[in-house]
Tab-separated table of C-alpha atoms in Angstrom:
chain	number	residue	atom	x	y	z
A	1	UNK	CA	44.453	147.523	78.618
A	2	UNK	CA	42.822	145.436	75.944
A	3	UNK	CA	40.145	142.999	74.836
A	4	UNK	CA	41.027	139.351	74.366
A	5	UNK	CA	37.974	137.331	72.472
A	6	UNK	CA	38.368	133.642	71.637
A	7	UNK	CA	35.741	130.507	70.734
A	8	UNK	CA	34.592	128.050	72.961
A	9	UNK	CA	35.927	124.680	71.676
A	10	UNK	CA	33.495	122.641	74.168
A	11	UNK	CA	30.309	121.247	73.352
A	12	UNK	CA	28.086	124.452	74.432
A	13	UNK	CA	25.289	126.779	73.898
A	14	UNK	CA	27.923	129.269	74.011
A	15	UNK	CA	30.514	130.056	70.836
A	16	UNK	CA	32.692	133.051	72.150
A	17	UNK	CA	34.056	134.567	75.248
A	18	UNK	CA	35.452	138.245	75.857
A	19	UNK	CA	37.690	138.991	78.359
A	20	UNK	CA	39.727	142.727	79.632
A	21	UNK	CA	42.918	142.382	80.422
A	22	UNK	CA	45.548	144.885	81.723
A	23	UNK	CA	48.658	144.939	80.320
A	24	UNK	CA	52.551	145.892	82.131
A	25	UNK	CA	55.590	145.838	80.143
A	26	UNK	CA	58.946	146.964	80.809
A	27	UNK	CA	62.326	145.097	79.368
A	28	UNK	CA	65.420	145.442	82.025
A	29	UNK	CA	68.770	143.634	81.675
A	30	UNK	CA	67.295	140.524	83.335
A	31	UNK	CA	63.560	141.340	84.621
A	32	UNK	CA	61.011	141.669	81.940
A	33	UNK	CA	57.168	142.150	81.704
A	34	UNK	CA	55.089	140.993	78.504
A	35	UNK	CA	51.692	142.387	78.664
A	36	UNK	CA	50.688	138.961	80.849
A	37	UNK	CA	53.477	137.120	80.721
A	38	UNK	CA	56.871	138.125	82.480
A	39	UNK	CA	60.217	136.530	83.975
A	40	UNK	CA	63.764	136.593	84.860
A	41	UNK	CA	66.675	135.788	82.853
A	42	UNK	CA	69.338	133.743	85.378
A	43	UNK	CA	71.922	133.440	82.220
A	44	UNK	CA	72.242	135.567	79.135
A	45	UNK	CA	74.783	135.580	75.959
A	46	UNK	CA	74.411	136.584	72.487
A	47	UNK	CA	73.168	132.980	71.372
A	48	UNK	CA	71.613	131.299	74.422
A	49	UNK	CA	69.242	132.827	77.675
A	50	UNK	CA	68.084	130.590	80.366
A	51	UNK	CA	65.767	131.921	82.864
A	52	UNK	CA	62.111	131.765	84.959
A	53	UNK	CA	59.009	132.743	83.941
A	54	UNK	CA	55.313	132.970	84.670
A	55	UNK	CA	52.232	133.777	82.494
A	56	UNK	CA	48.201	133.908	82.644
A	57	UNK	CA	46.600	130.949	80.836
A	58	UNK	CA	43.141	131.507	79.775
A	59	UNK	CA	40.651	128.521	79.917
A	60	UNK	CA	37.792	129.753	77.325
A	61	UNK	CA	34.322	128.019	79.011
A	62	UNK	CA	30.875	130.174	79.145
A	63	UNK	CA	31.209	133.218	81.211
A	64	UNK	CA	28.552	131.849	83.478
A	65	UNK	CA	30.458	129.167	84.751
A	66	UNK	CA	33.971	131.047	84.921
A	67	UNK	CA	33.450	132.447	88.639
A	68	UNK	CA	33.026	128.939	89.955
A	69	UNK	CA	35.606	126.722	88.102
A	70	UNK	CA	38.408	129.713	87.913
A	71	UNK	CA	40.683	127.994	85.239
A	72	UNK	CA	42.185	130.716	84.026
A	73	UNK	CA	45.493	130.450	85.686
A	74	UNK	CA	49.006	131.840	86.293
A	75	UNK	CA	51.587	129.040	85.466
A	76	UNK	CA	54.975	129.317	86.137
A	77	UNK	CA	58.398	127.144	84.581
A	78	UNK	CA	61.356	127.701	83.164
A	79	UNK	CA	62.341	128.743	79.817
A	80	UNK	CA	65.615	128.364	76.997
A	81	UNK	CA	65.734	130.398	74.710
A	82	UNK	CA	68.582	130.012	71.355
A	83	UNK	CA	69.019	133.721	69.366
A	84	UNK	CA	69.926	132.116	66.086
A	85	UNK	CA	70.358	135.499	64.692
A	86	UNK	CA	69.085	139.027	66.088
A	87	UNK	CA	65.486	138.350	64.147
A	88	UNK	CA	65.169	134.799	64.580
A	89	UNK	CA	64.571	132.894	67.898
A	90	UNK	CA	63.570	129.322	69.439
A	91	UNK	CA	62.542	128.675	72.707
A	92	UNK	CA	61.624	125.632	75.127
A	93	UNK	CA	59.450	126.155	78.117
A	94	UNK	CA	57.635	124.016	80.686
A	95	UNK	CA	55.569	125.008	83.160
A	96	UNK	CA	52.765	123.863	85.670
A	97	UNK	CA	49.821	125.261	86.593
A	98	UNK	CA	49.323	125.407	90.706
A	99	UNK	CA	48.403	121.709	90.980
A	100	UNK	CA	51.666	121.025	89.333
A	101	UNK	CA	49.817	119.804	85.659
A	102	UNK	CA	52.603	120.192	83.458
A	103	UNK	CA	52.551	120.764	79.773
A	104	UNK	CA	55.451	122.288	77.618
A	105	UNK	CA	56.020	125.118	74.825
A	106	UNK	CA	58.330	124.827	71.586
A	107	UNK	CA	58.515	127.604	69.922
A	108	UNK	CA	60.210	129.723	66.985
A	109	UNK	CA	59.484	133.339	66.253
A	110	UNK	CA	61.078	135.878	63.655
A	111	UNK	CA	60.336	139.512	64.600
A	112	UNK	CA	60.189	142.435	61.698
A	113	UNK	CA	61.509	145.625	62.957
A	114	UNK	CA	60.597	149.669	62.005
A	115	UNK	CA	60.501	152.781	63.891
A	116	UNK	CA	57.317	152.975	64.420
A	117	UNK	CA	55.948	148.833	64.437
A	118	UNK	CA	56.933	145.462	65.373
A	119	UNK	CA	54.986	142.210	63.637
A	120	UNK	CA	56.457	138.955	65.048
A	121	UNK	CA	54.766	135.838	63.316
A	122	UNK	CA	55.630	132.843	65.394
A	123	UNK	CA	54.456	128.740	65.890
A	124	UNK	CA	54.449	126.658	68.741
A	125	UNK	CA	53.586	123.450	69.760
A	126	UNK	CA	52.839	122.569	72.979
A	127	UNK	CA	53.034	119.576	74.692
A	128	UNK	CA	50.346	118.359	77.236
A	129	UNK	CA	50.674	115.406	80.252
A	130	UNK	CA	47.979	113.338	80.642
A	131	UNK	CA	46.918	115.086	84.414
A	132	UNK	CA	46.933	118.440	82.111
A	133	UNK	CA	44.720	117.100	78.819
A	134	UNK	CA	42.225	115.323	80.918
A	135	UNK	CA	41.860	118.781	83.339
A	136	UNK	CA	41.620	120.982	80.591
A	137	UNK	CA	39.972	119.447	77.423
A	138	UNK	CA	38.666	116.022	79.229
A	139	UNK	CA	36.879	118.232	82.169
A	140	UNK	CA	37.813	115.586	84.534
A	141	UNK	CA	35.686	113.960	83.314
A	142	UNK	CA	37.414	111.725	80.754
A	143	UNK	CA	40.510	109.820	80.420
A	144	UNK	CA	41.853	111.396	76.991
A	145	UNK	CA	45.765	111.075	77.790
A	146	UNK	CA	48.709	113.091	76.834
A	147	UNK	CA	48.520	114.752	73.699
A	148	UNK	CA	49.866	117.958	71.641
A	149	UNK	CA	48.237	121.164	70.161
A	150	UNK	CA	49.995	123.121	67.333
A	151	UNK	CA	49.840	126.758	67.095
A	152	UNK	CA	50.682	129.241	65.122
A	153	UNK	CA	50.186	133.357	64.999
A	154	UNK	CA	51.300	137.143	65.152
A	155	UNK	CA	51.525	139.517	67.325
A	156	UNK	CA	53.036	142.764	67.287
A	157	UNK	CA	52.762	146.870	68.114
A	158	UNK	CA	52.225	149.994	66.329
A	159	UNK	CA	52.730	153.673	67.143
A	160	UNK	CA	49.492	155.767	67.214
A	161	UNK	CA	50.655	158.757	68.632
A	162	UNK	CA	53.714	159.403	70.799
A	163	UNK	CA	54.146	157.267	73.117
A	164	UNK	CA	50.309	155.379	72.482
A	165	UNK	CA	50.772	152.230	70.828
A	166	UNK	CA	48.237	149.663	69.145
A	167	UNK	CA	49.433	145.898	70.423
A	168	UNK	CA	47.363	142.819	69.283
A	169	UNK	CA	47.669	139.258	68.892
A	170	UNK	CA	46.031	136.475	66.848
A	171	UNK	CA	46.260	133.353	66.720
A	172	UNK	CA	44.947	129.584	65.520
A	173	UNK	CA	45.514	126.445	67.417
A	174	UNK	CA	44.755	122.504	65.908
A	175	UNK	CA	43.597	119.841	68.559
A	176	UNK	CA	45.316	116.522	68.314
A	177	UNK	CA	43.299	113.689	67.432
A	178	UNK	CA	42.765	112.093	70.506
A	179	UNK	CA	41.644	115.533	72.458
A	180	UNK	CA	38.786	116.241	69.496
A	181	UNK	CA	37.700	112.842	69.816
A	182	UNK	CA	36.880	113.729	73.275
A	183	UNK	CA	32.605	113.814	73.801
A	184	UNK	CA	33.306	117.214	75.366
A	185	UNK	CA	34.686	118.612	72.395
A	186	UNK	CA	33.099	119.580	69.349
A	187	UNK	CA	35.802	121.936	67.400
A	188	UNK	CA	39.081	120.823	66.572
A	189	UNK	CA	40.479	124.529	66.164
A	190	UNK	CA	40.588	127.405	68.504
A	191	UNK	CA	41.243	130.963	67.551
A	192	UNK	CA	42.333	133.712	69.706
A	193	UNK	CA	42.748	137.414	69.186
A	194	UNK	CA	43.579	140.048	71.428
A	195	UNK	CA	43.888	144.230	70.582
A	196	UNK	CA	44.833	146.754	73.093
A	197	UNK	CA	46.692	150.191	73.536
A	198	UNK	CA	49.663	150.371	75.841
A	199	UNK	CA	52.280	153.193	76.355
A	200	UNK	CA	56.163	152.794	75.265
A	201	UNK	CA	59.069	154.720	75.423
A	202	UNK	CA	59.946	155.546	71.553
A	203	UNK	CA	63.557	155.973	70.321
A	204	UNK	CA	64.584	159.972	70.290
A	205	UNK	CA	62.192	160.571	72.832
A	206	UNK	CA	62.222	164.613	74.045
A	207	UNK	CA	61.723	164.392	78.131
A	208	UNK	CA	60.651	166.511	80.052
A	209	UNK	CA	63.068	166.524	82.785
A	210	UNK	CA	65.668	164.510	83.554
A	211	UNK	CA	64.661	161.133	84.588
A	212	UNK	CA	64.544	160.719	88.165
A	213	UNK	CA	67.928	158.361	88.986
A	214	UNK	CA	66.730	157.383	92.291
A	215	UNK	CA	64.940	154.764	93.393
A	216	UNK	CA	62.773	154.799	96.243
A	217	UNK	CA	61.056	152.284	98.867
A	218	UNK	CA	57.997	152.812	100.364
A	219	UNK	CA	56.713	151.213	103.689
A	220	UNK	CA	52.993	151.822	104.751
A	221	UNK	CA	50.560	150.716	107.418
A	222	UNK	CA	46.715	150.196	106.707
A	223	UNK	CA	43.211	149.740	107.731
A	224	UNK	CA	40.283	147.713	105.865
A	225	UNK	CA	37.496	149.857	104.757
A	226	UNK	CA	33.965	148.744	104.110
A	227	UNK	CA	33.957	151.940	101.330
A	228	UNK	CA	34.459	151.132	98.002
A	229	UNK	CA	36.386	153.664	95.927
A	230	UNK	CA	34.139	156.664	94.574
A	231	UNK	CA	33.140	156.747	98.459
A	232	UNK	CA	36.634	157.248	99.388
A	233	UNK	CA	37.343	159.770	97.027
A	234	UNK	CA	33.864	161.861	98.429
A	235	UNK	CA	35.462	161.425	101.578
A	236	UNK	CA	33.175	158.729	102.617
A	237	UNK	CA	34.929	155.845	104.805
A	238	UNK	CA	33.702	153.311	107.131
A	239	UNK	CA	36.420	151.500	109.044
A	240	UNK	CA	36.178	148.137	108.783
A	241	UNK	CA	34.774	147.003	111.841
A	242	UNK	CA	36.968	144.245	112.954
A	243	UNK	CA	39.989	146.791	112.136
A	244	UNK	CA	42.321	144.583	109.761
A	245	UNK	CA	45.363	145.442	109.334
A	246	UNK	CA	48.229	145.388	106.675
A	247	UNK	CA	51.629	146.197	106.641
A	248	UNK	CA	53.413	147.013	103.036
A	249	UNK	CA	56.775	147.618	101.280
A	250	UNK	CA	57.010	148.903	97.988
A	251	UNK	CA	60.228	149.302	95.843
A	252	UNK	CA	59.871	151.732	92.930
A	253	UNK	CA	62.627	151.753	89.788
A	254	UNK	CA	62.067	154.679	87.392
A	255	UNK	CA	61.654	153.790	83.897
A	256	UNK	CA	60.218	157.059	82.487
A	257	UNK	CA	59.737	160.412	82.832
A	258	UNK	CA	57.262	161.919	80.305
A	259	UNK	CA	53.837	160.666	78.403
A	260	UNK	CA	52.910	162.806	75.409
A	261	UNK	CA	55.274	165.225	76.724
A	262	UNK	CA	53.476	165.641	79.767
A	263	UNK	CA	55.631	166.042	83.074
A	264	UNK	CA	54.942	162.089	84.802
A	265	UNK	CA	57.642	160.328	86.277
A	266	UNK	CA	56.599	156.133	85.490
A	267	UNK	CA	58.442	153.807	88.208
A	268	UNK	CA	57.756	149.735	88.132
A	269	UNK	CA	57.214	149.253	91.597
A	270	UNK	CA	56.879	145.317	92.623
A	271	UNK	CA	55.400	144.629	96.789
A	272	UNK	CA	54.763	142.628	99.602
A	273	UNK	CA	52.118	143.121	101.580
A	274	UNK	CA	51.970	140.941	105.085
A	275	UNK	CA	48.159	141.365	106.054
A	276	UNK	CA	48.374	141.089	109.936
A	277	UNK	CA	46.171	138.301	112.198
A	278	UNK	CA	43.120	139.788	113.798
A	279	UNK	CA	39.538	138.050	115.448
A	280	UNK	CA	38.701	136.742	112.288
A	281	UNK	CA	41.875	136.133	109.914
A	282	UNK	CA	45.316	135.087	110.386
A	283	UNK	CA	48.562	136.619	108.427
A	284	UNK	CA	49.159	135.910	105.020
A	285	UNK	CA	51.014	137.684	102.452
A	286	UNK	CA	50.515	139.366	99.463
A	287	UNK	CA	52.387	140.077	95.961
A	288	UNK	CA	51.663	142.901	94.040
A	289	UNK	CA	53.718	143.605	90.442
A	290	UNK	CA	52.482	146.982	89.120
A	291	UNK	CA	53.743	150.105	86.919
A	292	UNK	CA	53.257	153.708	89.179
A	293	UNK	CA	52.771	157.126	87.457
A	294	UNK	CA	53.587	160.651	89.463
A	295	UNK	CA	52.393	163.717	88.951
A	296	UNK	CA	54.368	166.600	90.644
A	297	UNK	CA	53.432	170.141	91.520
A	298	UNK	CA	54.022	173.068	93.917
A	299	UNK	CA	51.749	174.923	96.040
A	300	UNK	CA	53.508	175.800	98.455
A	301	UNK	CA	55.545	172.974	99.263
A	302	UNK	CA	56.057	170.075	96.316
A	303	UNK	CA	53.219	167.653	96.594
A	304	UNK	CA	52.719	164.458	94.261
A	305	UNK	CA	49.559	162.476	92.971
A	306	UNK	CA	50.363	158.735	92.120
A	307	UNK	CA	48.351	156.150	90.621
A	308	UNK	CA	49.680	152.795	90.026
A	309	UNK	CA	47.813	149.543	87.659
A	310	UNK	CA	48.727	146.002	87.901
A	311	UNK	CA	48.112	142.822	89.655
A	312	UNK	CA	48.004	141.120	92.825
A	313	UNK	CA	48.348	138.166	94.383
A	314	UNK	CA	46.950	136.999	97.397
A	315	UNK	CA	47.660	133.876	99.056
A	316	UNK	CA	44.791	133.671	101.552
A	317	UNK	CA	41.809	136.258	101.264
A	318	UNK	CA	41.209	138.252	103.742
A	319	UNK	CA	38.385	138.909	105.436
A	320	UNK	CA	37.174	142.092	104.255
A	321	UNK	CA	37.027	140.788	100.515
A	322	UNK	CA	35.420	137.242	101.530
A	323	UNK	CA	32.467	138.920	103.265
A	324	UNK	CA	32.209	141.912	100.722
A	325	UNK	CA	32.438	138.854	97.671
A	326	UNK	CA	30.010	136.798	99.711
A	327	UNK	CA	27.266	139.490	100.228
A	328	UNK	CA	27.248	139.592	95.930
A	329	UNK	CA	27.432	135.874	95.359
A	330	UNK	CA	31.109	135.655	94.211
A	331	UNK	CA	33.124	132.932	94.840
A	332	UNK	CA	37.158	134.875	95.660
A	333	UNK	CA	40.174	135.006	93.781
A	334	UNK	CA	43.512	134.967	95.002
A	335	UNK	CA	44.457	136.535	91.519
A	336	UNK	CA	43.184	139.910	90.581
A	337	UNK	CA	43.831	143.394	89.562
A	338	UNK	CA	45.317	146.108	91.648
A	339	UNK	CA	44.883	149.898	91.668
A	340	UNK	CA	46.964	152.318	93.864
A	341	UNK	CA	46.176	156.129	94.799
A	342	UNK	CA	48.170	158.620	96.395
A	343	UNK	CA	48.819	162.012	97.670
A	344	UNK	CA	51.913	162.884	99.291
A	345	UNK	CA	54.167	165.903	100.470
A	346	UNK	CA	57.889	166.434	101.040
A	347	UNK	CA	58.488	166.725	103.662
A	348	UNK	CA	61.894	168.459	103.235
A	349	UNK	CA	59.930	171.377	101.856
A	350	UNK	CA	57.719	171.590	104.834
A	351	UNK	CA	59.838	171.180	107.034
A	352	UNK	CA	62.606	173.603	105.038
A	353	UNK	CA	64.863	171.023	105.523
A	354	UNK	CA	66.905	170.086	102.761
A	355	UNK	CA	68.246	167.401	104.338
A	356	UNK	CA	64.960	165.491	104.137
A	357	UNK	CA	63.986	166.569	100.598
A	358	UNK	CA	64.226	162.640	99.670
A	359	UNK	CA	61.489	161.507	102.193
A	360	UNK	CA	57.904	161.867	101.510
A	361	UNK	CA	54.973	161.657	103.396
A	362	UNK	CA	51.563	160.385	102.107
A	363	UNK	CA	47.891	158.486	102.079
A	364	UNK	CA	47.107	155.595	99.789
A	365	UNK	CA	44.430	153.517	98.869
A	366	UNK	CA	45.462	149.795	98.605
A	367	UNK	CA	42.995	148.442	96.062
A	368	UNK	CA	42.057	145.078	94.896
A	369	UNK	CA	38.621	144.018	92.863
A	370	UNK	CA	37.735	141.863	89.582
A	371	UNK	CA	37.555	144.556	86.949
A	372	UNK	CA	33.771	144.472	86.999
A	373	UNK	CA	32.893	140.753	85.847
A	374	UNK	CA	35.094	141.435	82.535
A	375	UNK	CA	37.768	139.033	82.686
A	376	UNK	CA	38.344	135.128	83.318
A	377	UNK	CA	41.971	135.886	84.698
A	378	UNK	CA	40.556	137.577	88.263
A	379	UNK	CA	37.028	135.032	88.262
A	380	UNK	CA	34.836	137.233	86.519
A	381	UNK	CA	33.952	139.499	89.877
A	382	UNK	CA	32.993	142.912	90.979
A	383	UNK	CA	34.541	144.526	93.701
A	384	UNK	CA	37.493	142.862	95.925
A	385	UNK	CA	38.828	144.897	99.342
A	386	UNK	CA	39.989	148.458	100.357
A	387	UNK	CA	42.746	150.027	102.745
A	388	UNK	CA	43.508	152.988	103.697
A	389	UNK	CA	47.393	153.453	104.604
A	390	UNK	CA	49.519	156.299	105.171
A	391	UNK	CA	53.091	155.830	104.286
A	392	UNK	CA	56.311	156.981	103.949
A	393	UNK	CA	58.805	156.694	101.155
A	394	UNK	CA	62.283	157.149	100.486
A	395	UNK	CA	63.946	158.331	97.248
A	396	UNK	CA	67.847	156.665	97.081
């Protein structure tokens, strides 16, 4: 998690805006996660990768008008990137936000490397259509045309403790001519910074225990509550009334097994959740991307507690979070952050059936909401929806 601030390059009362973000990273051999960014690498070799990607794309207006407009955005494209040498990189990207306003991304970045930190100064400059300048700097209200912005920055990580890291970001970006001789513009430079603590895996690592080597897949069935989540953990539901339902699969791939030392098995566990038609909603789906942490224990039997973080995305909203949104004067978001809890059991234990030792059965809480007003990226609201599910997974 971290705090991104920025100014406010529009013609406003209002200089700076401040926004939370949560963070997931994890580098595989072709799936990747940086801190809002992430993507999928169709074609690598030592000089050239080619892939897909997707990222969050803040638009910096007052905080008062962020829940209504919502541009703050994931786009998604397709990137190149040339290694020119194992410090030293370029890259080409173009993407399009969901209206299919495309702008572009050139950029060259030379990473420093020790034990312990990583600085990577970098510059870009980005390329904008005319449909995507006159959105986002013109307000749609002005005719500015295509244009380009030039960038340039540093970000980079360094170890506090363990496996706690420091990451941060900052950054200046120049306005082309055209787009600050816009009337809605009254600063021809934008800065950005960003600071945050995030957890690694550091090089000789002790662990715990052996990393788990299985993988496992979790399917669960649901109900909406009308509880939020300190009710549910009293023991407090109400069933949502009109009794929506959701059905959910959830692949987990271990990536760690200790923090600090402490015994927690870490899986990245991406989702699909198919919420089901009822009286007042039809079926839609739902993506969740999200990094899950396990606690283990024994008493008798081997029980777990899980908590996962991440972020979800909706592509209708249901009906639970509409009327719970509406009641608090929110207009929804499809994008916004997820939480997961869970208790489970094996049920090879209680059963004393080794044979089964790889199933587990469990509750969870299926949690969606706007990280209390503090960020742009989820429309600046409190609360979202709630389900309870029970489930059961499978290690493999």
């Amino acid at each position: 998690m971290g705090m991104r601030s920025a100014n406010i390059i529009f013609d406003t009362s209002d200089n700076v805006v401040h926004d939370v973000m949560p963070l997931l990273f994890y580098q595989g051999e072709n799936f990747y996660l940086d801190g809002a960014s992430g993507g999928y690498r169709f074609y690598q070799s030592d000089n050239v990768s080619v892939g897909a990607l997707g990222k969050i794309r803040f638009f910096d207006i007052p905080k008062r008008y962020q829940n209504d407009i919502q541009g703050t955005q994931f786009d998604i494209g397709g990137n190149i990137t040339w290694h020119y040498s194992p410090q030293l990189d370029f890259s080409a990207e173009v993407l399009s936000d969901k209206d299919g306003r495309v702008y572009s991304n050139f950029t060259g970045e030379y990473t420093f490397y020790h034990p312990s930190w990583r600085i990577s100064p970098y510059a870009t400059v980005t390329g904008k259509t005319s449909r995507f300048n006159n959105t986002y700097y013109g307000l749609n209200t002005e005719d500015i045309g295509s244009g380009f912005n030039y960038s340039a920055g540093v970000r980079g990580r360094y170890q506090l403790y363990e496996n706690l890291y420091a990451v941060g970001q900052t950054s200046a970006t120049l306005l082309d001519n055209k787009t600050y001789n816009s009337d809605l513009v009254n600063s021809r430079a934008q800065w950005e910074t960003y600071l945050g603590l995030a957890l690694f895996n550091t090089p000789g690592q002790r662990t715990h225990s052996k990393l788990p080597t299985n993988s496992y897949l979790r399917v669960a069935s649901g109900v909406a509550t009308t509880s939020g989540v300190s009710d549910l953990l009293m023991l407090d539901n109400k069933t949502d009334p009109y009794r929506n339902t959701m059905t959910s699969v959830f692949y987990g791939h271990p990536i760690a097994d200790t923090v600090f030392g402490w015994p927690l098995d870490f899986y990245l566990t991406p989702g699909f959740v198919q919420h089901h038609k009822s009286n007042v909603q039809g079926s839609f789906g739902e993506y969740v991307m999200a990094i899950k942490a396990y606690y283990t224990f024994n008493w008798p039997t081997t029980w777990r507690f899980g908590f996962a973080e991440g972020i979800s995305y909706s592509t209708q909203i249901s009906h639970i979070e509409k009327e719970r949104l509406a009641e608090k004067g929110y207009k929804p978001s499809k994008l916004m952050n997820y939480l997961d809890f869970s208790f489970d059991v094996n049920v090879g234990d209680m059963l004393n059936n080794k044979s089964l030792s790889n199933m587990w059965l469990g509750y969870s809480l299926h949690h969606r909401s706007g990280i209390f007003t503090q960020t742009s990226a989820f429309g600046r609201i409190k609360g979202g929806s709630d389900y309870n599910s029970l489930y059961i997974q499978w290690d493999f």
